[in-house]
């Protein structure tokens, strides 16, 4: 298979590889409204209703470490991150399929703990687990989830809908999941060096919880629907705020300006970042896995959302020619860089 | 995670584990017509139309061996086996999502070969590749495909619909994929012992092709629709004929009688089985991965299908009290046993 040219995946990068692969595909069915390239695909069901479909693969040693991630939390997270992608389309999740591959180092009780988390998430997000595949693995645990949801056609928020002067909003706070991961990794090393050391994680409960028990912001989706606000564009912050802003700018052919002093960061995230010698703002901009919603709204909708305690207005959409900028607390304008998540 | 009781997965078996896990789930949405327990789940789209959803996980070293399975064939197969599950519901496939996890031992060119097979299958079966996930793996290649199809609600063939005296039909021929796998494994061992030995597989082209390039029988589904025949029950032969008959009997609460002299076997499959010292009928009954369709029809539909060159009438549905029987060529009636596929 490798007797000709060999290009390393690291040369083209994860997004480069996906771009290269997805260019091959064209859609045949009129019902396929949106294929590759958003948080979820969109299928026309007729009658003004659409279905969104999204899928995620979670691999042991890449996406999770069972030495500090309890199986029940992992099961919950596997569902939550897919529900988050459905939310990011402004749709309501309804069904999921769950496939797992596992080796015989897992007991039936361990698998049941994983499924207890899946069941709890299914209940929490009101989704039906309608199928899946259970198989053996030669090494680590693999979890593949596909989630399906529904929405009215005109309510779908694509990445490509941001317009000039739209306001950029983000929910909750950012950077916590990254900081939580750093703490869990640090404590793991301490434990490996001396198994008698008992990690004291209580002080870091918020940030480790952000990493181990992320929540899909379906609460925000329901509230937006109640308030009659349809985001002009939306995605969930899985790869880091800067990276997600780049997706919006690329697909909406626009620029963006965000303000450092508007970026939401939790006190524990901030303090722990400083303790770890990390720049808190870099963590907010480039930390992944927070699963908060990043979206843009029309100016007219600002008044409706203004008082919402968990929605933050961090900037605005600018012309593409003005690029992507961060205005620092001191008023300096710097170019925004997307580092994102690198698995390869 | 294992400080209490530890039950090995091998103690309960793959189907036992799935039973145990799936009991936890109840469906909330009226649109979920069928959840876990058939070839695919069924979602009501309203207007008399339903969507079927199925998913499969393919793991290197468990489901495929890259030392003899070219990546392009693997890509095609990953789509075909999911399309086969859609076919087994008597539905027409429309969309698929494809997720892959791969380590850096794969080059970009290798991944492109895999996707070329996926693209060819998508074209062949007229499905749109609408999304997926691409990520790193610590070890082997993982492919997860979810396929979606549509059908009229009354045309769906569940495993549970077989009725007394229905005729049991199977398409194509059986056992070939298993025999092909045996040959590929044998030649691999020969090659590992002496890398200068070049395997001569030409003689085994049909059986190795059955293993490496399985086809979903969409041709049969389209023909059945044209002829106005709706199978009372249907599934695809992925785990072996006997195992699939057990599924029909369990879910339709019936028995079955099949006849050895009616079982379809290709001459090369037969001859190679004998060469390998295997009983050809055992291969037909328990060989997996043929991806032919097994279905039951009402007596009244027999005349319509009678002359079809690729549909074989192998038996009939009997009362549950009569169990599952095989009538041998000599007229002896023996109990049918399901060995199925064991991954664990």
XYZ file of C-alpha atoms in Angstrom:
688
model
C 0.000 0.000 0.000
C 2.949 2.326 0.383
C 5.123 1.504 -2.582
C 4.678 4.912 -4.203
C 4.722 8.409 -2.779
C 4.245 8.577 0.952
C 2.848 11.774 2.435
C 2.689 11.868 6.235
C -0.661 12.881 7.745
C 1.234 15.386 9.907
C 2.313 17.194 6.706
C -1.273 18.038 5.737
C -2.801 18.149 9.268
C -6.153 16.892 10.464
C -8.221 19.622 8.767
C -6.086 19.355 5.631
C -6.723 15.621 5.471
C -10.467 16.088 5.974
C -10.548 18.780 3.240
C -8.668 16.491 0.877
C -10.954 13.539 1.520
C -14.238 15.403 1.493
C -13.581 17.040 -1.877
C -14.222 13.668 -3.501
C -17.835 13.533 -2.464
C -20.811 14.997 -4.260
C -24.396 14.589 -3.139
C -26.968 12.754 -5.258
C -30.106 13.060 -3.185
C -32.149 16.232 -3.157
C -32.933 15.429 0.483
C -29.256 15.958 1.410
C -29.363 19.696 2.201
C -25.947 19.825 3.869
C -23.223 17.191 3.768
C -19.706 17.403 5.157
C -18.612 20.726 6.655
C -20.781 21.743 9.598
C -21.412 20.415 13.116
C -23.965 18.064 11.596
C -25.368 17.071 8.220
C -28.893 18.194 7.333
C -31.478 15.979 5.622
C -34.750 17.360 4.286
C -37.735 15.427 5.653
C -40.228 17.477 3.652
C -43.046 19.566 5.214
C -40.534 22.216 6.294
C -38.844 19.833 8.735
C -35.208 18.745 8.605
C -33.177 16.101 10.361
C -29.620 16.770 11.530
C -27.118 13.908 11.810
C -23.759 14.018 13.556
C -21.237 11.397 14.584
C -18.185 11.227 16.849
C -15.543 8.639 17.458
C -13.942 8.437 20.914
C -10.709 6.466 21.152
C -9.001 5.371 24.365
C -5.594 7.002 24.756
C -6.557 9.801 22.347
C -9.846 11.218 23.667
C -9.937 9.743 27.136
C -7.707 8.101 29.727
C -9.450 5.487 31.866
C -6.927 5.981 34.649
C -8.809 9.127 35.650
C -12.004 9.066 33.604
C -14.652 6.879 35.300
C -16.567 4.754 32.787
C -19.906 6.179 33.860
C -18.729 9.719 33.127
C -17.280 8.565 29.830
C -20.635 7.090 28.792
C -22.378 10.347 29.661
C -19.767 12.398 27.818
C -20.012 10.257 24.658
C -23.697 11.174 24.378
C -23.281 14.794 25.538
C -20.681 15.708 22.903
C -22.941 14.443 20.115
C -25.994 16.176 21.566
C -23.827 19.306 21.632
C -23.313 19.029 17.859
C -27.073 18.720 17.361
C -27.551 21.779 19.617
C -24.980 23.663 17.530
C -27.339 23.316 14.537
C -30.177 24.810 16.652
C -31.975 21.451 16.541
C -33.533 19.159 19.138
C -31.888 15.724 19.540
C -34.148 12.688 19.371
C -32.223 9.488 18.676
C -28.684 8.137 19.076
C -26.880 4.973 18.068
C -23.984 3.803 20.225
C -21.296 1.373 19.041
C -18.523 0.101 21.271
C -15.444 -2.032 20.714
C -13.792 -3.464 23.805
C -11.180 -6.001 24.744
C -11.568 -8.757 27.314
C -9.801 -6.668 29.950
C -13.249 -5.126 30.450
C -15.653 -7.008 32.694
C -19.400 -7.085 32.141
C -19.700 -4.809 35.213
C -17.346 -2.261 33.616
C -19.397 -2.248 30.407
C -22.532 -1.828 32.477
C -21.018 1.208 34.214
C -20.306 2.721 30.788
C -23.886 2.052 29.694
C -25.264 3.471 32.945
C -23.660 6.779 31.953
C -25.105 6.457 28.446
C -28.546 5.737 29.909
C -28.336 8.732 32.257
C -27.356 11.037 29.382
C -30.138 9.625 27.187
C -32.596 10.428 29.965
C -31.105 13.865 30.643
C -31.207 14.931 26.981
C -34.424 12.995 26.172
C -32.920 10.926 23.365
C -33.721 7.322 22.442
C -30.830 4.869 22.101
C -32.058 3.081 18.992
C -29.189 0.820 18.031
C -25.502 0.246 17.722
C -22.852 -2.385 17.375
C -20.925 -4.214 20.080
C -17.706 -5.873 19.098
C -14.260 -6.925 20.220
C -11.193 -4.716 20.121
C -7.575 -5.851 20.030
C -6.513 -3.044 22.302
C -8.336 -0.040 23.691
C -11.947 0.974 24.084
C -13.636 2.619 21.092
C -16.979 4.412 21.305
C -18.805 5.641 18.216
C -21.994 7.638 18.626
C -24.303 9.002 15.934
C -26.992 11.464 17.002
C -30.063 12.558 15.092
C -32.238 15.564 15.785
C -34.997 17.601 14.205
C -35.717 21.259 13.546
C -37.761 23.479 11.321
C -35.856 24.151 8.135
C -35.694 27.913 8.690
C -34.407 27.492 12.258
C -31.207 25.637 11.358
C -28.070 27.642 12.177
C -25.221 26.877 9.784
C -21.663 28.043 10.195
C -22.067 30.022 7.020
C -24.824 32.459 8.018
C -22.945 35.183 9.922
C -23.534 38.691 8.523
C -21.668 41.953 8.859
C -22.246 43.623 12.267
C -23.802 40.514 13.816
C -22.948 40.189 17.495
C -20.727 37.283 18.534
C -22.033 35.423 21.599
C -20.663 32.606 23.695
C -22.302 30.723 26.555
C -20.872 29.738 29.936
C -17.143 30.057 30.415
C -14.163 28.785 28.480
C -10.805 27.149 29.088
C -11.963 25.076 32.057
C -11.902 21.697 30.298
C -8.316 22.255 29.149
C -7.159 23.290 32.619
C -9.012 20.323 34.123
C -7.167 18.007 31.746
C -3.813 19.517 32.770
C -4.617 18.923 36.441
C -5.745 15.322 35.830
C -2.596 14.620 33.811
C -0.414 16.174 36.506
C -2.022 14.148 39.281
C -1.702 10.994 37.176
C 2.064 11.539 36.892
C 2.308 12.158 40.629
C 0.398 8.935 41.261
C 2.511 6.945 38.799
C 5.675 8.183 40.519
C 4.350 7.289 43.962
C 1.161 5.170 44.159
C 0.829 6.051 47.865
C 0.187 9.700 47.002
C -3.515 10.354 47.072
C -4.411 13.184 44.704
C -6.335 16.025 46.319
C -8.640 17.121 43.518
C -11.269 18.868 45.654
C -9.673 22.246 45.098
C -9.970 21.658 41.337
C -13.507 20.264 41.334
C -14.884 22.772 38.819
C -12.174 22.429 36.167
C -11.897 18.633 36.429
C -15.693 18.452 36.216
C -15.538 20.536 33.020
C -13.239 17.900 31.524
C -14.940 14.778 32.856
C -18.621 15.771 32.806
C -19.210 18.237 29.967
C -22.780 19.317 29.328
C -24.421 20.001 25.995
C -26.116 23.392 26.208
C -29.592 22.217 25.239
C -30.898 24.612 27.917
C -29.714 27.542 25.770
C -31.266 26.057 22.598
C -34.654 25.719 24.302
C -34.389 29.271 25.696
C -33.468 30.732 22.300
C -36.496 29.015 20.777
C -38.746 30.361 23.561
C -37.385 33.868 23.025
C -37.777 33.595 19.263
C -34.092 34.187 18.531
C -32.529 32.223 15.659
C -28.715 32.542 15.634
C -27.423 33.567 12.198
C -24.545 31.092 12.676
C -23.603 28.677 15.427
C -21.196 25.936 16.455
C -20.071 24.344 19.677
C -16.670 25.045 21.172
C -15.015 21.645 20.914
C -11.688 22.643 19.341
C -11.206 26.033 21.029
C -12.810 29.458 20.591
C -10.249 30.814 18.110
C -10.490 27.737 15.899
C -14.308 27.914 15.909
C -14.245 31.635 15.037
C -12.020 30.740 12.081
C -14.667 28.249 10.895
C -17.368 30.921 11.035
C -15.197 33.468 9.208
C -14.193 30.975 6.515
C -17.674 29.677 5.876
C -19.448 33.016 6.242
C -16.733 34.851 4.280
C -16.325 37.500 6.968
C -13.935 38.819 9.571
C -14.405 39.092 13.321
C -13.323 41.323 16.188
C -13.454 40.061 19.749
C -12.549 41.793 23.001
C -10.316 40.245 25.632
C -12.221 41.839 28.504
C -15.461 40.251 27.308
C -14.133 36.678 27.241
C -15.791 34.568 29.960
C -13.411 32.721 32.273
C -14.203 31.094 35.599
C -12.129 32.172 38.632
C -10.919 28.608 39.277
C -9.896 28.259 35.644
C -8.001 31.558 35.846
C -6.279 30.782 39.158
C -5.341 27.244 38.131
C -3.979 28.432 34.792
C -1.740 30.884 36.656
C -0.701 28.118 39.076
C 0.251 25.940 36.096
C 2.189 28.778 34.484
C -0.266 29.081 31.592
C -1.718 32.285 30.162
C -5.449 32.221 31.033
C -6.474 34.046 27.857
C -4.570 31.564 25.689
C -6.499 28.797 27.488
C -9.794 30.559 26.768
C -8.890 31.059 23.103
C -7.413 27.639 22.403
C -8.713 25.242 25.049
C -10.929 22.527 23.586
C -13.811 20.465 24.877
C -15.774 23.136 26.718
C -18.851 22.343 24.609
C -20.241 25.824 25.076
C -22.137 27.404 22.185
C -20.567 30.069 20.001
C -23.100 31.926 17.878
C -23.883 35.144 16.101
C -27.112 37.140 16.336
C -28.582 40.066 14.484
C -28.280 43.421 16.263
C -32.084 43.529 16.669
C -31.958 40.425 18.893
C -29.452 41.910 21.350
C -32.116 43.477 23.571
C -33.840 40.098 23.950
C -30.702 38.331 25.135
C -28.991 41.240 26.895
C -29.965 40.231 30.443
C -29.325 36.506 30.023
C -26.944 35.546 32.852
C -25.088 32.884 30.851
C -24.724 34.458 27.403
C -21.708 36.714 26.840
C -21.307 39.206 24.019
C -17.670 39.015 23.039
C -17.427 40.878 19.745
C -18.884 41.464 16.324
C -18.620 40.326 12.722
C -16.488 42.616 10.544
C -15.677 42.697 6.802
C -13.489 39.810 5.599
C -10.858 42.357 4.571
C -10.373 43.357 8.218
C -9.357 39.837 9.211
C -9.720 38.252 12.629
C -8.739 40.471 15.541
C -8.494 40.392 19.300
C -8.640 43.729 21.107
C -6.609 43.313 24.302
C -7.449 44.921 27.649
C -4.884 47.609 26.936
C -6.574 48.402 23.625
C -3.960 46.816 21.373
C -5.365 45.030 18.329
C -3.678 41.692 17.621
C -4.270 39.036 14.995
C -6.249 36.066 16.249
C -4.472 32.718 15.823
C -6.179 29.352 15.790
C -4.139 26.571 17.294
C -6.999 24.149 17.770
C -6.705 20.575 18.849
C -4.044 18.408 17.288
C -4.542 14.672 17.597
C -2.021 13.613 14.967
C -13.551 0.011 38.316
C -13.213 -3.669 39.091
C -13.177 -3.755 42.849
C -16.431 -5.710 43.101
C -17.786 -8.687 41.189
C -16.080 -9.344 37.874
C -18.025 -11.206 35.215
C -16.072 -12.021 32.059
C -17.737 -11.033 28.766
C -17.026 -14.566 27.514
C -19.310 -15.890 30.291
C -22.357 -14.080 28.908
C -21.354 -14.011 25.211
C -21.756 -11.212 22.673
C -25.537 -11.624 22.269
C -25.916 -12.057 26.033
C -24.050 -8.815 26.640
C -26.133 -6.945 24.060
C -29.355 -8.317 25.616
C -28.204 -7.261 29.054
C -27.278 -3.749 27.934
C -30.266 -3.094 25.707
C -32.779 -3.979 28.428
C -31.926 -0.697 30.125
C -33.270 1.423 27.313
C -36.823 2.561 26.793
C -37.944 4.857 23.994
C -39.402 8.288 24.668
C -40.169 9.576 21.206
C -43.287 8.452 19.353
C -41.204 8.725 16.175
C -38.973 5.848 17.341
C -40.906 2.927 15.822
C -38.195 0.332 16.333
C -35.090 0.636 18.506
C -32.494 -2.021 19.276
C -33.126 -5.546 17.961
C -33.341 -5.594 14.158
C -30.930 -4.981 11.283
C -31.715 -1.285 11.617
C -33.735 1.077 13.772
C -36.883 2.630 12.291
C -37.890 6.278 12.716
C -41.310 7.569 11.685
C -41.017 10.574 9.361
C -44.791 11.040 9.121
C -46.772 10.872 5.856
C -46.407 7.074 5.785
C -42.641 7.276 5.294
C -40.021 5.871 7.641
C -36.284 6.192 7.945
C -34.077 3.226 8.827
C -30.761 3.745 10.616
C -27.996 1.196 11.058
C -24.400 1.361 12.213
C -21.352 -0.908 12.117
C -17.931 -0.732 13.658
C -14.999 -2.339 11.805
C -11.851 -2.919 13.850
C -8.457 -3.874 12.456
C -7.368 -7.293 13.656
C -10.960 -8.265 14.448
C -12.941 -7.592 11.265
C -10.153 -7.198 8.741
C -6.468 -7.903 8.248
C -4.625 -5.346 6.146
C -1.980 -7.904 5.195
C -4.427 -9.306 2.640
C -7.302 -6.827 2.538
C -6.478 -3.909 0.197
C -7.612 -0.568 1.644
C -9.758 0.217 -1.378
C -11.715 -3.027 -0.921
C -12.008 -2.325 2.775
C -13.528 1.084 2.091
C -16.045 -0.456 -0.304
C -16.894 -3.217 2.173
C -17.437 -0.770 5.057
C -20.206 0.906 3.031
C -21.597 -2.321 1.527
C -22.175 -4.048 4.881
C -24.168 -1.071 6.134
C -26.153 -0.789 2.917
C -26.855 -4.505 3.363
C -28.477 -3.791 6.737
C -30.652 -1.107 5.124
C -31.569 -3.609 2.377
C -32.474 -6.145 5.059
C -35.219 -3.775 6.230
C -36.544 -3.604 2.634
C -35.519 0.056 2.471
C -33.529 2.187 0.022
C -30.266 3.644 1.376
C -29.722 7.403 0.942
C -27.041 8.732 3.276
C -24.032 7.465 5.214
C -21.609 8.937 7.719
C -18.081 7.548 7.839
C -15.727 7.961 10.799
C -12.178 6.688 10.844
C -9.445 6.506 13.455
C -5.935 5.867 12.203
C -2.375 5.938 13.466
C 0.549 7.665 11.803
C 1.671 4.406 10.198
C -0.914 5.306 7.534
C 0.161 7.712 4.845
C -2.173 10.237 3.232
C -2.068 8.034 0.093
C -3.227 5.007 2.116
C -6.140 6.976 3.555
C -6.996 8.165 0.050
C -7.090 4.545 -1.181
C -9.525 3.735 1.630
C -11.701 6.701 0.682
C -11.555 5.774 -3.005
C -13.271 2.501 -2.053
C -15.802 4.430 0.030
C -16.463 6.781 -2.898
C -16.907 3.875 -5.325
C -19.382 2.179 -2.982
C -21.267 5.450 -2.437
C -21.600 5.770 -6.215
C -22.548 2.108 -6.700
C -25.273 2.186 -4.048
C -26.299 5.792 -4.741
C -25.720 7.050 -1.209
C -24.446 10.457 -0.113
C -21.490 10.583 2.301
C -22.797 13.382 4.522
C -20.326 13.486 7.372
C -18.085 11.703 9.789
C -15.187 12.107 12.116
C -11.472 11.686 11.419
C -9.196 11.155 14.352
C -6.014 9.551 15.599
C -5.744 6.013 16.889
C -3.079 4.638 19.219
C -2.998 1.346 17.366
C -5.118 -0.102 14.574
C -7.503 1.320 12.017
C -11.127 1.794 13.125
C -13.987 2.491 10.705
C -17.460 3.370 11.907
C -20.248 3.770 9.367
C -23.859 4.776 9.954
C -26.297 4.357 7.063
C -29.749 5.866 6.655
C -32.445 4.793 4.238
C -36.108 5.351 3.524
C -39.144 3.186 2.849
C -42.904 3.295 3.003
C -44.008 2.317 6.488
C -45.940 -0.738 5.280
C -43.002 -2.004 3.223
C -40.559 -2.408 6.137
C -39.613 -6.047 6.770
C -38.893 -6.715 10.428
C -37.403 -9.913 11.805
C -40.621 -10.426 13.714
C -43.093 -10.748 10.832
C -42.709 -14.400 9.755
C -46.003 -16.347 9.795
C -46.816 -20.051 9.833
C -46.275 -21.683 6.404
C -44.365 -18.736 4.980
C -41.661 -19.836 2.562
C -38.037 -19.275 3.594
C -35.927 -17.735 0.811
C -32.243 -16.947 0.512
C -30.390 -15.124 -2.270
C -27.104 -16.030 -3.988
C -24.979 -18.689 -2.385
C -23.605 -19.165 1.104
C -20.381 -20.171 2.827
C -18.103 -18.532 0.261
C -16.940 -15.647 2.455
C -15.921 -18.030 5.248
C -14.011 -20.292 2.863
C -12.364 -17.261 1.293
C -11.223 -16.120 4.733
C -9.744 -19.574 5.438
C -7.773 -19.436 2.173
C -6.514 -15.893 2.840
C -5.438 -16.892 6.355
C -3.710 -20.017 5.047
C -1.796 -18.088 2.393
C -0.824 -15.457 4.961
C 0.752 -18.164 7.148
C 2.580 -19.597 4.139
C 3.873 -16.127 3.300
C 4.921 -15.406 6.897
C 6.874 -18.692 6.968
C 8.588 -17.930 3.664
C 8.249 -14.411 2.221
C 9.573 -15.665 -1.128
C 6.497 -17.832 -1.627
C 4.043 -16.024 -3.845
C 0.484 -17.076 -3.084
C -1.464 -18.366 -6.061
C -4.962 -17.148 -5.340
C -6.356 -17.299 -8.877
C -7.865 -20.711 -8.306
C -9.733 -19.260 -5.320
C -10.848 -16.008 -6.965
C -14.560 -16.490 -6.277
C -14.296 -17.323 -2.571
C -11.641 -14.701 -1.785
C -13.764 -12.174 -3.676
C -16.741 -13.100 -1.488
C -14.637 -12.239 1.571
C -12.912 -9.115 0.253
C -15.603 -7.581 -1.958
C -19.038 -8.435 -0.537
C -22.032 -6.879 -2.247
C -25.209 -5.623 -0.612
C -28.153 -7.188 -2.489
C -29.886 -3.921 -3.389
C -30.630 -5.500 -6.771
C -32.968 -7.951 -5.035
C -34.652 -5.185 -3.023
C -35.389 -3.197 -6.184
C -36.697 -6.337 -7.938
C -38.954 -7.263 -5.035
C -40.421 -3.761 -5.114
C -40.967 -3.967 -8.865
C -42.691 -7.343 -8.472
C -44.821 -6.056 -5.605
C -43.535 -8.621 -3.114
C -43.026 -7.500 0.506
C -41.129 -10.103 2.568
C -42.927 -10.914 5.822
C -39.539 -10.947 7.553
C -36.000 -10.325 6.386
C -32.376 -9.999 7.498
C -28.984 -10.204 5.892
C -26.709 -13.185 6.404
C -23.826 -11.597 8.298
C -23.464 -14.072 11.180
C -24.363 -17.305 9.350
C -27.633 -18.754 8.048
C -28.424 -20.826 11.152
C -27.845 -17.882 13.471
C -30.069 -15.631 11.313
C -32.842 -18.269 11.227
C -32.681 -18.313 15.037
C -33.259 -14.548 15.067
C -36.353 -14.902 12.866
C -37.733 -17.764 14.970
C -37.107 -15.940 18.248
C -38.590 -12.635 17.128
C -41.463 -14.126 15.108
C -42.179 -16.777 17.797
C -42.120 -19.599 15.261
C -40.177 -22.676 14.209
C -38.527 -23.398 10.879
C -37.743 -26.386 8.678
C -35.046 -26.122 6.025
C -33.824 -28.708 3.532
C -30.173 -29.531 2.994
C -30.642 -30.196 -0.727
C -32.106 -26.714 -1.206
C -29.178 -24.822 0.379
C -27.275 -22.812 -2.252
C -23.531 -23.395 -2.397
C -21.119 -22.420 -5.154
C -18.986 -25.193 -6.664
C -15.724 -23.424 -5.744
C -16.940 -22.980 -2.168
C -17.838 -26.678 -2.013
C -14.582 -27.910 -3.548
C -12.409 -25.616 -1.418
C -14.237 -26.611 1.760
C -13.495 -30.266 0.951
C -9.864 -29.360 0.190
C -9.626 -27.662 3.595
C -11.209 -30.655 5.326
C -14.352 -28.703 6.232
C -17.947 -29.889 5.881
C -19.478 -27.709 3.127
C -22.952 -27.744 4.711
C -21.542 -26.604 8.043
C -19.902 -23.723 6.157
C -23.219 -22.830 4.516
C -25.056 -22.949 7.853
C -22.492 -21.148 9.988
C -20.268 -19.143 7.668
C -20.620 -15.418 8.203
C -20.240 -12.321 6.033
C -21.964 -13.527 2.869
C -24.344 -10.547 3.065
C -27.022 -12.405 1.129
C -30.648 -11.770 2.061
C -32.645 -14.281 4.085
C -36.367 -13.623 3.996
C -39.803 -15.165 4.291
C -42.696 -14.686 1.871
C -46.364 -15.572 1.906
C -47.302 -18.694 -0.099
C -49.254 -16.493 -2.542
C -46.034 -14.735 -3.585
C -44.207 -17.949 -4.485
C -45.426 -17.957 -8.100
C -44.083 -14.437 -8.626
C -40.579 -15.313 -7.438
C -40.475 -18.969 -8.555
C -38.440 -18.394 -11.719
C -35.977 -15.893 -10.202
C -32.488 -17.242 -10.950
C -30.927 -15.971 -7.746
C -33.596 -16.630 -5.109
C -33.635 -20.071 -3.498
C -36.521 -21.552 -1.556
C -34.922 -23.446 1.278
C -37.775 -24.293 3.646
C -40.822 -23.045 5.467
C -41.960 -21.564 8.762
C -43.406 -24.125 11.196
C -45.080 -23.848 14.613
C -42.728 -22.777 17.426
C -43.417 -26.094 19.156
C -41.758 -27.957 16.296
C -38.447 -26.159 16.821
C -35.798 -25.520 14.205
C -35.013 -28.432 11.931
C -32.762 -29.365 9.060
C -33.905 -32.193 6.791
C -30.759 -33.849 5.457
C -30.375 -35.247 1.937
C -31.025 -38.710 3.345
C -34.295 -37.536 4.876
C -33.109 -37.474 8.491
C -34.447 -34.580 10.557
C -31.819 -32.959 12.787
C -31.949 -30.014 15.166
C -30.484 -26.851 13.714
C -27.679 -25.337 15.773
C -26.531 -21.747 15.609
C -22.840 -21.250 16.127
C -22.676 -17.772 14.697
C -19.692 -15.515 14.788
C -17.753 -15.201 18.012
C -15.507 -12.173 18.282
C -14.889 -12.395 22.025
